Tab-separated table of C-alpha atoms in Angstrom:
chain	number	residue	atom	x	y	z
X	12	MET	CA	158.439	24.087	-32.124
X	13	THR	CA	158.596	20.458	-32.839
X	14	VAL	CA	161.360	17.984	-30.852
X	15	ALA	CA	162.267	14.223	-31.317
X	16	VAL	CA	162.710	12.645	-28.045
X	17	ALA	CA	163.541	8.899	-26.653
X	18	ALA	CA	163.556	8.182	-23.347
X	19	PRO	CA	163.120	4.410	-21.182
X	20	HIS	CA	159.890	5.208	-19.543
X	21	PRO	CA	156.852	6.552	-21.126
X	22	ASP	CA	156.412	9.128	-18.155
X	23	ALA	CA	159.262	10.809	-19.484
X	24	VAL	CA	158.070	11.159	-22.834
X	25	GLU	CA	154.953	12.543	-21.274
X	26	ALA	CA	156.390	14.817	-19.495
X	27	ALA	CA	158.113	16.007	-22.430
X	28	ARG	CA	155.254	16.497	-24.324
X	29	ALA	CA	154.170	19.019	-21.709
X	30	VAL	CA	156.729	20.947	-21.884
X	31	VAL	CA	157.060	20.874	-25.317
X	32	ALA	CA	153.091	22.030	-25.819
X	33	ASP	CA	154.305	24.917	-23.458
X	34	GLY	CA	156.902	26.133	-25.961
X	35	GLY	CA	159.870	23.803	-24.363
X	36	ASN	CA	162.735	23.386	-26.852
X	37	ALA	CA	164.930	19.946	-27.141
X	38	PHE	CA	166.559	20.802	-23.624
X	39	ASP	CA	163.615	21.452	-21.985
X	40	ALA	CA	162.259	18.344	-23.028
X	41	ALA	CA	165.086	15.953	-21.843
X	42	LEU	CA	165.363	17.885	-18.471
X	43	ALA	CA	161.236	16.847	-17.933
X	44	ALA	CA	161.907	13.533	-19.331
X	45	ALA	CA	165.135	13.197	-16.975
X	46	ALA	CA	162.973	14.343	-13.953
X	47	ALA	CA	160.169	11.977	-14.371
X	48	LEU	CA	162.831	9.023	-14.525
X	49	THR	CA	163.897	9.626	-11.107
X	50	VAL	CA	160.365	8.992	-10.274
X	51	ALA	CA	159.326	6.157	-12.452
X	52	TYR	CA	162.958	4.613	-12.572
X	53	PRO	CA	164.296	4.593	-9.124
X	54	HIS	CA	166.325	1.455	-9.406
X	55	GLN	CA	168.244	3.349	-12.513
X	56	CYS	CA	168.715	7.147	-11.611
X	57	SER	CA	167.997	9.609	-8.849
X	58	VAL	CA	168.505	13.163	-7.795
X	59	GLY	CA	171.030	11.325	-5.669
X	60	GLY	CA	173.578	10.349	-8.708
X	61	ASP	CA	175.293	11.947	-11.066
X	62	LEU	CA	174.752	12.955	-14.574
X	63	VAL	CA	176.573	13.705	-17.919
X	64	ALA	CA	175.354	15.196	-21.149
X	65	MET	CA	176.412	16.381	-24.802
X	66	VAL	CA	174.569	19.453	-25.375
X	67	ARG	CA	174.448	20.998	-28.576
X	68	PRO	CA	172.921	24.440	-28.706
X	69	ALA	CA	171.852	25.723	-32.142
X	70	HIS	CA	174.267	26.694	-34.293
X	71	SER	CA	176.982	26.391	-31.630
X	72	PRO	CA	180.151	24.169	-30.670
X	73	VAL	CA	178.823	20.491	-28.636
X	74	ARG	CA	179.335	21.122	-24.842
X	75	ALA	CA	180.107	18.695	-22.345
X	76	VAL	CA	178.662	18.773	-18.955
X	77	LEU	CA	179.804	16.610	-16.134
X	78	SER	CA	178.283	16.975	-12.963
X	79	ILE	CA	180.164	13.948	-11.437
X	80	GLY	CA	180.352	14.284	-7.581
X	81	ALA	CA	183.708	13.472	-5.488
X	82	ALA	CA	184.361	11.833	-1.999
X	83	ALA	CA	184.551	13.438	1.051
X	84	ARG	CA	186.959	15.195	1.950
X	85	ALA	CA	187.124	13.784	5.383
X	86	VAL	CA	187.300	10.293	3.862
X	87	ASP	CA	189.457	7.744	5.641
X	88	VAL	CA	190.914	5.602	3.006
X	89	ALA	CA	192.666	3.158	5.732
X	90	ALA	CA	189.560	2.280	7.047
X	91	LEU	CA	188.276	0.906	3.577
X	92	GLY	CA	190.387	-1.874	3.723
X	93	ASP	CA	191.852	-3.566	0.779
X	94	ARG	CA	188.595	-3.389	-1.436
X	95	MET	CA	185.697	-0.465	-1.962
X	96	PRO	CA	182.586	-1.675	-0.689
X	97	VAL	CA	179.900	-2.520	-3.053
X	98	ARG	CA	177.357	-0.407	-1.450
X	99	GLY	CA	176.652	1.660	1.625
X	100	PRO	CA	177.386	4.909	3.099
X	101	GLN	CA	181.197	4.694	2.074
X	102	THR	CA	180.262	4.365	-1.674
X	103	VAL	CA	177.969	7.471	-1.584
X	104	THR	CA	179.523	10.381	-3.399
X	105	VAL	CA	178.336	14.282	-3.884
X	106	PRO	CA	175.325	13.758	-5.875
X	107	GLY	CA	175.582	15.409	-9.413
X	108	VAL	CA	172.255	15.376	-11.031
X	109	VAL	CA	170.856	18.571	-9.736
X	110	ALA	CA	173.682	20.939	-10.418
X	111	GLY	CA	173.806	18.767	-14.183
X	112	TRP	CA	170.075	19.845	-14.569
X	113	ALA	CA	170.590	23.264	-13.690
X	114	ALA	CA	174.009	23.464	-16.269
X	115	VAL	CA	172.073	21.777	-19.054
X	116	HIS	CA	169.050	24.544	-18.383
X	117	GLY	CA	171.792	27.665	-18.612
X	118	LEU	CA	173.076	26.336	-22.212
X	119	GLY	CA	169.464	27.318	-24.019
X	120	ALA	CA	166.265	25.743	-22.347
X	121	ARG	CA	163.189	28.257	-22.355
X	122	LEU	CA	161.302	27.385	-19.586
X	123	PRO	CA	162.005	28.116	-15.741
X	124	LEU	CA	163.337	25.157	-13.706
X	125	GLY	CA	160.341	24.668	-12.100
X	126	LYS	CA	157.798	24.210	-14.665
X	127	LEU	CA	160.136	21.692	-16.345
X	128	LEU	CA	159.958	19.557	-12.596
X	129	ALA	CA	156.332	20.159	-12.232
X	130	PHE	CA	155.075	16.851	-13.845
X	131	SER	CA	157.199	14.953	-12.116
X	132	VAL	CA	156.222	16.663	-8.734
X	133	ARG	CA	152.766	15.743	-9.520
X	134	LEU	CA	154.044	11.933	-10.814
X	135	ALA	CA	155.813	11.246	-7.288
X	136	ALA	CA	153.020	12.781	-5.304
X	137	ASP	CA	149.976	11.049	-7.004
X	138	GLY	CA	151.864	8.033	-7.518
X	139	VAL	CA	152.968	5.326	-10.603
X	140	ASP	CA	152.741	2.231	-11.544
X	141	VAL	CA	155.349	0.074	-11.292
X	142	ALA	CA	157.204	-0.474	-14.566
X	143	PRO	CA	158.139	-3.848	-15.622
X	144	GLY	CA	161.937	-3.031	-15.484
X	145	LEU	CA	161.155	-1.972	-12.284
X	146	ARG	CA	159.469	-4.922	-11.162
X	147	ALA	CA	162.515	-6.781	-12.351
X	148	ALA	CA	164.758	-4.876	-10.270
X	149	ILE	CA	162.979	-5.163	-7.122
X	150	ALA	CA	162.482	-9.085	-7.371
X	151	ALA	CA	166.184	-9.045	-7.878
X	152	GLY	CA	167.456	-6.650	-5.624
X	153	SER	CA	164.861	-7.482	-2.798
X	154	ASP	CA	167.841	-8.448	-0.188
X	155	VAL	CA	168.987	-5.247	-0.737
X	156	ILE	CA	165.747	-3.503	-0.543
X	157	ARG	CA	164.401	-5.233	2.843
X	158	ALA	CA	168.253	-4.621	4.561
X	159	ASP	CA	167.346	-0.265	4.134
X	160	PRO	CA	164.278	0.780	5.984
X	161	GLY	CA	163.828	3.814	3.150
X	162	LEU	CA	163.955	1.237	0.329
X	163	SER	CA	161.497	-1.186	1.796
X	164	ALA	CA	159.097	1.883	3.024
X	165	VAL	CA	159.037	2.856	-1.059
X	166	MET	CA	159.683	0.046	-3.509
X	167	LEU	CA	157.693	-2.602	-1.613
X	168	GLN	CA	154.570	-0.895	-2.232
X	169	PRO	CA	152.073	-2.039	-5.203
X	170	ARG	CA	152.297	1.749	-6.529
X	171	LEU	CA	155.050	4.122	-5.690
X	172	VAL	CA	153.898	7.014	-4.428
X	173	GLN	CA	156.946	9.114	-2.775
X	174	GLN	CA	155.289	12.459	-1.479
X	175	ALA	CA	158.693	13.007	0.249
X	176	LEU	CA	160.349	13.115	-3.169
X	177	ALA	CA	157.840	15.222	-4.451
X	178	GLU	CA	158.661	17.959	-1.698
X	179	THR	CA	162.365	17.575	-2.782
X	180	LEU	CA	161.683	17.681	-6.428
X	181	ALA	CA	159.203	21.300	-5.851
X	182	ALA	CA	162.371	22.267	-3.876
X	183	ILE	CA	164.813	21.865	-6.439
X	184	GLY	CA	162.154	23.377	-9.324
X	185	ARG	CA	162.033	26.769	-6.517
X	186	ASP	CA	165.760	27.195	-6.187
X	187	TRP	CA	168.029	24.487	-7.187
X	188	ARG	CA	170.893	25.236	-5.492
X	189	SER	CA	168.908	24.480	-1.924
X	190	PHE	CA	169.362	20.757	-2.366
X	191	TYR	CA	173.263	21.352	-2.103
X	192	THR	CA	172.460	23.141	1.441
X	193	GLY	CA	169.048	21.277	2.554
X	194	PRO	CA	167.835	18.161	4.477
X	195	ILE	CA	170.101	15.923	2.308
X	196	VAL	CA	173.182	16.706	3.701
X	197	ALA	CA	172.177	15.805	7.263
X	198	GLY	CA	169.909	13.000	6.233
X	199	VAL	CA	173.481	11.362	4.335
X	200	ARG	CA	175.111	11.505	7.251
X	201	ALA	CA	172.842	10.267	9.685
X	202	LEU	CA	173.188	7.115	7.082
X	203	GLY	CA	176.825	7.019	7.943
X	204	SER	CA	178.544	8.683	5.281
X	205	PRO	CA	181.578	10.823	5.438
X	206	LEU	CA	180.364	13.756	3.588
X	207	ALA	CA	179.820	16.853	5.415
X	208	GLU	CA	178.220	20.485	4.437
X	209	GLU	CA	181.508	21.555	2.455
X	210	ASP	CA	181.537	18.625	0.153
X	211	PHE	CA	177.914	19.379	-0.702
X	212	ALA	CA	178.965	22.984	-1.145
X	213	ALA	CA	181.841	22.622	-2.878
X	214	HIS	CA	180.350	20.732	-5.777
X	215	VAL	CA	180.080	22.590	-9.153
X	216	ALA	CA	178.919	20.689	-12.380
X	217	GLU	CA	181.677	21.354	-15.154
X	218	VAL	CA	180.795	22.666	-18.750
X	219	GLY	CA	183.846	22.524	-21.244
X	220	ASP	CA	185.077	21.442	-24.304
X	221	PRO	CA	183.978	17.359	-25.516
X	222	LEU	CA	186.566	15.340	-26.851
X	223	ARG	CA	186.343	14.832	-30.746
X	224	THR	CA	186.952	12.212	-33.806
X	225	VAL	CA	185.886	12.150	-37.157
X	226	VAL	CA	184.754	8.412	-38.725
X	227	GLY	CA	183.474	8.930	-42.354
X	228	GLY	CA	182.715	12.253	-42.556
X	229	VAL	CA	181.006	12.009	-39.228
X	230	THR	CA	182.506	14.315	-36.102
X	231	TRP	CA	181.773	12.085	-32.833
X	232	HIS	CA	181.955	13.888	-29.802
X	233	ALA	CA	182.280	12.359	-26.339
X	234	ALA	CA	182.624	13.749	-22.717
X	235	PRO	CA	186.367	13.709	-21.607
X	236	PRO	CA	187.794	12.041	-18.335
X	237	PRO	CA	187.134	10.984	-15.445
X	238	VAL	CA	183.765	9.609	-18.059
X	239	GLN	CA	185.053	6.677	-20.379
X	240	GLY	CA	184.213	8.963	-23.705
X	241	ALA	CA	187.939	8.577	-24.705
X	242	THR	CA	187.177	4.875	-24.757
X	243	PHE	CA	184.185	4.704	-27.371
X	244	LEU	CA	185.890	7.343	-29.451
X	245	ALA	CA	188.756	4.719	-29.683
X	246	VAL	CA	186.568	2.272	-31.040
X	247	ALA	CA	183.698	4.326	-33.101
X	248	GLY	CA	184.348	3.448	-36.891
X	249	SER	CA	186.684	0.302	-35.797
X	250	ARG	CA	186.830	-2.315	-38.513
X	251	SER	CA	187.885	-4.902	-35.649
X	252	LEU	CA	185.474	-3.803	-33.112
X	253	LEU	CA	186.247	-6.475	-30.639
X	254	ALA	CA	189.715	-6.852	-30.483
X	255	ASP	CA	189.578	-3.253	-30.224
X	256	SER	CA	187.521	-3.022	-27.745
X	257	ARG	CA	189.368	-5.668	-25.536
X	258	ARG	CA	192.742	-3.385	-25.957
X	259	ALA	CA	190.259	-0.102	-24.835
X	260	GLN	CA	188.866	-1.916	-22.404
X	261	SER	CA	192.302	-2.681	-20.782
X	262	ALA	CA	193.285	1.129	-21.364
X	263	ARG	CA	190.623	2.161	-19.597
X	264	ASP	CA	191.166	0.089	-16.836
X	265	ALA	CA	194.419	1.155	-16.421
X	266	PHE	CA	194.457	4.828	-17.006
X	267	LEU	CA	191.054	6.366	-16.515
X	268	GLY	CA	190.800	8.299	-13.358
X	269	ASP	CA	190.130	12.294	-12.677
X	270	PRO	CA	192.467	15.023	-13.975
X	271	ARG	CA	191.768	16.528	-10.637
X	272	SER	CA	194.481	14.430	-9.340
X	273	GLY	CA	197.017	14.016	-12.093
X	274	PRO	CA	197.129	13.916	-15.934
X	275	ILE	CA	195.236	11.168	-17.172
X	276	PRO	CA	197.127	9.919	-20.545
X	277	LEU	CA	194.460	10.414	-23.250
X	278	SER	CA	196.815	8.988	-25.711
X	279	ASN	CA	196.582	5.680	-24.035
X	280	LEU	CA	192.698	5.868	-23.628
X	281	LEU	CA	192.345	6.658	-27.425
X	282	LEU	CA	194.950	3.941	-28.603
X	283	ARG	CA	197.049	6.426	-29.780
X	284	THR	CA	200.471	4.972	-28.541
X	285	PRO	CA	202.612	2.617	-30.644
X	286	GLU	CA	202.211	-0.216	-28.078
X	287	GLN	CA	198.617	-0.210	-28.127
X	288	ALA	CA	198.907	-1.590	-31.903
X	289	SER	CA	199.981	-4.621	-30.185
X	290	PRO	CA	197.626	-8.345	-30.399
X	291	VAL	CA	194.763	-7.986	-28.007
X	292	PRO	CA	195.563	-8.479	-24.265
X	293	GLU	CA	195.719	-11.993	-22.723
X	294	PRO	CA	192.860	-13.214	-20.769
X	295	ARG	CA	193.025	-11.677	-17.446
X	296	PRO	CA	194.180	-13.802	-14.409
X	297	PRO	CA	191.214	-14.086	-11.482
X	298	SER	CA	190.263	-10.759	-10.228
X	299	ALA	CA	192.301	-9.601	-7.424
X	300	PRO	CA	191.148	-7.448	-4.629
X	301	ASP	CA	191.257	-4.482	-6.165
X	302	ARG	CA	190.374	-4.628	-10.092
X	303	MET	CA	187.087	-3.084	-11.151
X	304	ARG	CA	184.136	-5.109	-10.526
X	305	ARG	CA	182.134	-5.875	-13.459
X	306	ALA	CA	178.678	-4.024	-12.763
X	307	SER	CA	176.385	-3.939	-15.386
X	308	GLY	CA	175.486	-0.319	-14.323
X	309	ASP	CA	171.634	1.010	-13.714
X	310	THR	CA	171.362	3.921	-15.612
X	311	VAL	CA	169.035	6.056	-18.058
X	312	ALA	CA	169.455	7.896	-21.052
X	313	VAL	CA	167.663	10.679	-22.561
X	314	THR	CA	168.120	11.779	-26.373
X	315	ALA	CA	166.345	14.973	-28.155
X	316	VAL	CA	166.609	17.144	-30.833
X	317	ASP	CA	164.389	19.741	-31.782
X	318	ASP	CA	163.636	21.942	-35.472
X	319	GLU	CA	166.079	24.588	-34.726
X	320	GLY	CA	169.200	22.676	-34.058
X	321	ASN	CA	169.271	21.973	-30.478
X	322	ALA	CA	170.386	18.059	-29.757
X	323	ILE	CA	170.917	16.745	-26.256
X	324	ALA	CA	172.139	13.204	-24.822
X	325	LEU	CA	171.962	13.119	-20.946
X	326	ILE	CA	172.529	10.369	-18.891
X	327	GLN	CA	172.101	10.116	-15.201
X	328	SER	CA	172.661	7.545	-13.023
X	329	VAL	CA	172.948	5.191	-9.372
X	330	PHE	CA	175.407	3.234	-10.619
X	331	GLU	CA	173.966	-0.318	-9.884
X	332	SER	CA	170.404	-0.942	-9.341
X	333	PHE	CA	169.177	1.013	-6.396
X	334	GLY	CA	172.810	2.630	-5.885
X	335	ALA	CA	174.444	2.296	-2.287
X	336	GLY	CA	171.491	0.350	-1.227
X	337	LEU	CA	169.935	3.308	0.452
X	338	LEU	CA	167.244	5.906	0.351
X	339	GLU	CA	167.299	8.985	2.403
X	340	PRO	CA	163.693	8.926	4.119
X	341	SER	CA	163.313	12.765	4.856
X	342	THR	CA	164.009	13.480	1.093
X	343	GLY	CA	162.807	10.233	-0.723
X	344	VAL	CA	166.335	10.115	-2.509
X	345	VAL	CA	167.979	6.776	-3.592
X	346	LEU	CA	171.889	7.634	-2.886
X	347	HIS	CA	174.046	6.236	-5.778
X	348	ASN	CA	177.237	4.137	-5.026
X	349	ARG	CA	179.451	5.447	-7.264
X	350	GLY	CA	182.116	5.644	-5.165
X	351	SER	CA	182.356	2.100	-5.528
X	352	SER	CA	184.557	2.496	-8.998
X	353	PHE	CA	187.539	3.704	-7.127
X	354	ARG	CA	190.517	1.886	-6.792
X	355	LEU	CA	192.391	1.561	-3.416
X	356	ASP	CA	195.874	1.701	-5.336
X	357	PRO	CA	197.446	5.251	-4.612
X	358	SER	CA	199.493	4.853	-7.662
X	359	HIS	CA	196.452	4.055	-9.844
X	360	PRO	CA	194.527	7.219	-11.837
X	361	GLY	CA	191.333	6.377	-9.917
X	362	HIS	CA	192.391	5.645	-6.808
X	363	ILE	CA	190.426	7.317	-3.885
X	364	ALA	CA	191.404	10.311	-2.499
X	365	PRO	CA	189.386	13.591	-0.800
X	366	GLY	CA	187.839	15.967	-3.124
X	367	VAL	CA	188.427	13.508	-5.873
X	368	ARG	CA	185.815	12.025	-8.567
X	369	PRO	CA	185.310	8.504	-9.239
X	370	PRO	CA	186.232	6.790	-12.670
X	371	HIS	CA	182.793	6.990	-14.753
X	372	THR	CA	180.994	4.741	-17.166
X	373	LEU	CA	178.578	7.501	-18.332
X	374	CYS	CA	179.235	7.659	-22.246
X	375	PRO	CA	176.519	10.125	-24.231
X	376	ALA	CA	177.166	10.809	-27.767
X	377	ILE	CA	176.613	13.383	-30.365
X	378	ALA	CA	177.108	13.137	-33.730
X	379	THR	CA	177.181	15.796	-36.147
X	380	THR	CA	177.766	16.574	-40.199
X	381	ALA	CA	177.070	19.931	-41.961
X	382	ASP	CA	173.189	19.176	-42.107
X	383	SER	CA	172.591	16.309	-39.204
X	384	VAL	CA	173.023	15.981	-35.780
X	385	ILE	CA	172.394	12.605	-33.864
X	386	ALA	CA	172.100	12.371	-30.039
X	387	LEU	CA	172.937	8.654	-28.617
X	388	GLY	CA	173.055	7.267	-25.399
X	389	CYS	CA	172.552	3.929	-23.333
X	390	GLN	CA	172.251	2.083	-20.276
X	391	GLY	CA	175.118	-0.498	-19.999
X	392	GLY	CA	177.656	0.196	-17.374
X	393	ARG	CA	181.131	-0.046	-18.702
X	394	ALA	CA	179.857	-1.566	-21.717
X	395	GLN	CA	178.790	1.624	-22.916
X	396	PRO	CA	181.500	2.067	-25.601
X	397	TRP	CA	181.250	-0.972	-27.558
X	398	ILE	CA	177.501	-0.867	-27.173
X	399	LEU	CA	177.343	2.642	-29.247
X	400	ALA	CA	179.969	1.675	-31.138
X	401	GLN	CA	178.245	-1.040	-32.954
X	402	LEU	CA	175.336	1.321	-34.182
X	403	ALA	CA	177.676	4.242	-35.016
X	404	SER	CA	178.483	3.476	-38.432
X	405	GLU	CA	174.639	3.708	-39.162
X	406	VAL	CA	173.302	6.362	-37.140
X	407	LEU	CA	173.250	8.506	-39.982
X	408	SER	CA	172.082	6.136	-43.248
X	409	ALA	CA	169.621	3.990	-41.206
X	410	ASP	CA	165.848	4.100	-42.214
X	411	ASP	CA	164.367	3.429	-38.429
X	412	PRO	CA	166.225	4.488	-35.651
X	413	GLY	CA	163.844	2.377	-33.753
X	414	GLU	CA	164.883	-0.960	-35.986
X	415	LEU	CA	168.828	0.071	-35.229
X	416	VAL	CA	168.656	0.347	-31.227
X	417	ALA	CA	166.932	-3.237	-31.118
X	418	ARG	CA	169.174	-5.063	-33.269
X	419	PRO	CA	170.903	-7.745	-31.262
X	420	ARG	CA	174.516	-7.123	-29.749
X	421	TRP	CA	177.610	-8.664	-28.566
X	422	ILE	CA	178.403	-7.471	-24.780
X	423	LEU	CA	182.097	-7.291	-23.795
X	424	ARG	CA	183.024	-7.516	-19.959
X	425	GLY	CA	186.123	-8.005	-18.884
X	426	ASP	CA	187.132	-12.049	-20.500
X	427	ASP	CA	183.656	-12.460	-20.764
X	428	LEU	CA	181.582	-12.016	-23.980
X	429	MET	CA	177.740	-12.286	-24.204
X	430	LEU	CA	175.857	-12.453	-27.623
X	431	GLU	CA	172.096	-12.125	-28.119
X	432	PRO	CA	170.438	-14.659	-30.163
X	433	GLY	CA	171.713	-14.559	-33.821
X	434	VAL	CA	174.818	-12.498	-33.593
X	435	PRO	CA	177.955	-14.466	-34.763
X	436	VAL	CA	180.734	-14.851	-32.701
X	437	PRO	CA	182.674	-11.675	-34.036
X	438	PRO	CA	186.798	-12.116	-34.664
X	439	GLY	CA	189.132	-11.242	-32.117
X	440	ALA	CA	187.291	-13.855	-29.551
X	441	ASP	CA	190.298	-16.004	-28.840
X	442	GLY	CA	190.580	-16.569	-25.023
X	443	LEU	CA	187.029	-15.085	-24.068
X	444	THR	CA	184.174	-17.219	-22.694
X	445	VAL	CA	181.762	-16.690	-25.073
X	446	THR	CA	177.934	-17.340	-23.915
X	447	THR	CA	174.227	-16.872	-26.227
X	448	VAL	CA	171.906	-15.797	-23.741
X	449	PRO	CA	168.042	-16.898	-24.483
X	450	GLY	CA	166.541	-13.435	-26.087
X	451	PRO	CA	167.202	-9.744	-25.590
X	452	HIS	CA	169.329	-9.075	-22.352
X	453	ASP	CA	169.087	-6.002	-20.063
X	454	ASP	CA	172.919	-5.914	-20.298
X	455	ALA	CA	173.040	-5.661	-23.747
X	456	GLY	CA	172.095	-1.576	-22.758
X	457	HIS	CA	168.740	0.682	-23.358
X	458	VAL	CA	169.768	2.689	-26.008
X	459	GLN	CA	168.171	5.857	-27.100
X	460	MET	CA	168.433	8.075	-30.294
X	461	SER	CA	167.026	11.082	-31.930
X	462	ARG	CA	168.413	12.361	-35.196
X	463	SER	CA	167.775	15.501	-37.224
X	464	ARG	CA	168.660	14.454	-40.922
X	465	SER	CA	168.379	17.096	-43.376
X	466	GLY	CA	165.792	18.945	-41.491
X	467	ARG	CA	163.618	15.277	-40.826
X	468	LEU	CA	163.338	14.256	-36.877
X	469	ASP	CA	163.121	10.624	-36.077
X	470	ALA	CA	163.859	8.695	-32.684
X	471	GLY	CA	164.082	5.602	-31.918
X	472	SER	CA	164.038	3.631	-28.118
X	473	ASP	CA	165.306	0.401	-27.080
X	474	PRO	CA	162.673	-2.435	-26.584
X	475	ARG	CA	165.283	-3.995	-23.911
X	476	ALA	CA	163.925	-1.142	-21.955
X	477	ASP	CA	159.800	0.424	-21.091
X	478	GLY	CA	160.327	3.399	-22.807
X	479	LEU	CA	159.167	5.504	-26.145
X	480	ALA	CA	160.228	7.610	-28.939
X	481	ALA	CA	158.158	10.326	-30.199
X	482	VAL	CA	158.043	13.272	-32.287
X	483	LEU	CA	156.457	16.299	-30.527
X	484	PRO	CA	153.801	17.935	-30.535
């Protein structure tokens, strides 16, 4: 078995290498890498976060895996005031990563889950060096870390030794369902969250059909709401990418929410209504209390394809750096703050309500042709759709995936446009605040790409992160 894999940390690729050597396929490699990242990159992902993946089993249709946790059934919306908190226990929704791993595993992994997590168990117990990206996040988030005893006990070490997390990962490997009935439940409540046993027990990963569009003979697959996959599909292949991204951004902010709580107008998200063919939106007024914040997002993407035709783009996240600013000490689990994406306006599709999932930024994608498959994903928060769209037209034709994902990019966030060096101001920037940064920037995303092109495997890992791409063994 030969597997191409890309991930934002070297230990993730080493975890993938170990399971491929034991006979694992692309799904095994991606799961092993994802688990290692919860140990080595805790500022960006954790078993206390959510997961979205696009999965293409060999010779089968692409499937979308959405393991997105819901708000507590006992959430007191009135007590939240006029704005969702940024961090803290009220922003913690049910963690979806573990159920997401299990769902991906069930779509065609070869090895037992416990074997896939063995590398990560050892990594957590033995310790891992602090990577440059994590070191920068610790420096930037020192106030958040020092405010929480759990985070400060782990993140301020010269080397990350996480014995409690090692035990949690080992327990997940023996029986993943135990995570949703184990000590994390009482631990989260002890930190002040309204999440209860019934909230954890009710969590199920969705496995269903993706959204699709065809651009230049390539079929793109992305996840449905509450994920912003439709926003990516709206701009993939656009000839007026910035202008269309501004329209898509406005549509997403207005219409994205959980289909479980009411109908979501896909045609609006996909920019397929007549009114959305009008000029780009006017610059928006200063932030109202309920307006979506412009968090950059702390997230990891792992991509893998193999020589049998299996392919996966997997993203897991704590949303913002160190998530809710809470590490549950009995399990060693960093908790995400995905609930901060909820709206408080009850008329908005993304409003908070008991058992409802928040609007989601994770945006993995898979592209297919008759003889090729490309798995693509990135860190980048709400900018993920236009980060990926700037690469989409060349993912099949580019000679070197590593060079493609390293190219300078622009980033749209609200009414701000950030340019990396060498990027000209694109058409459609009227009314935006334009800034050119001095070098490659984290906010431009950490893109991971794996590809099988006419039977030849290759991969590229974004140099903005600390990762690697490899063809294994």
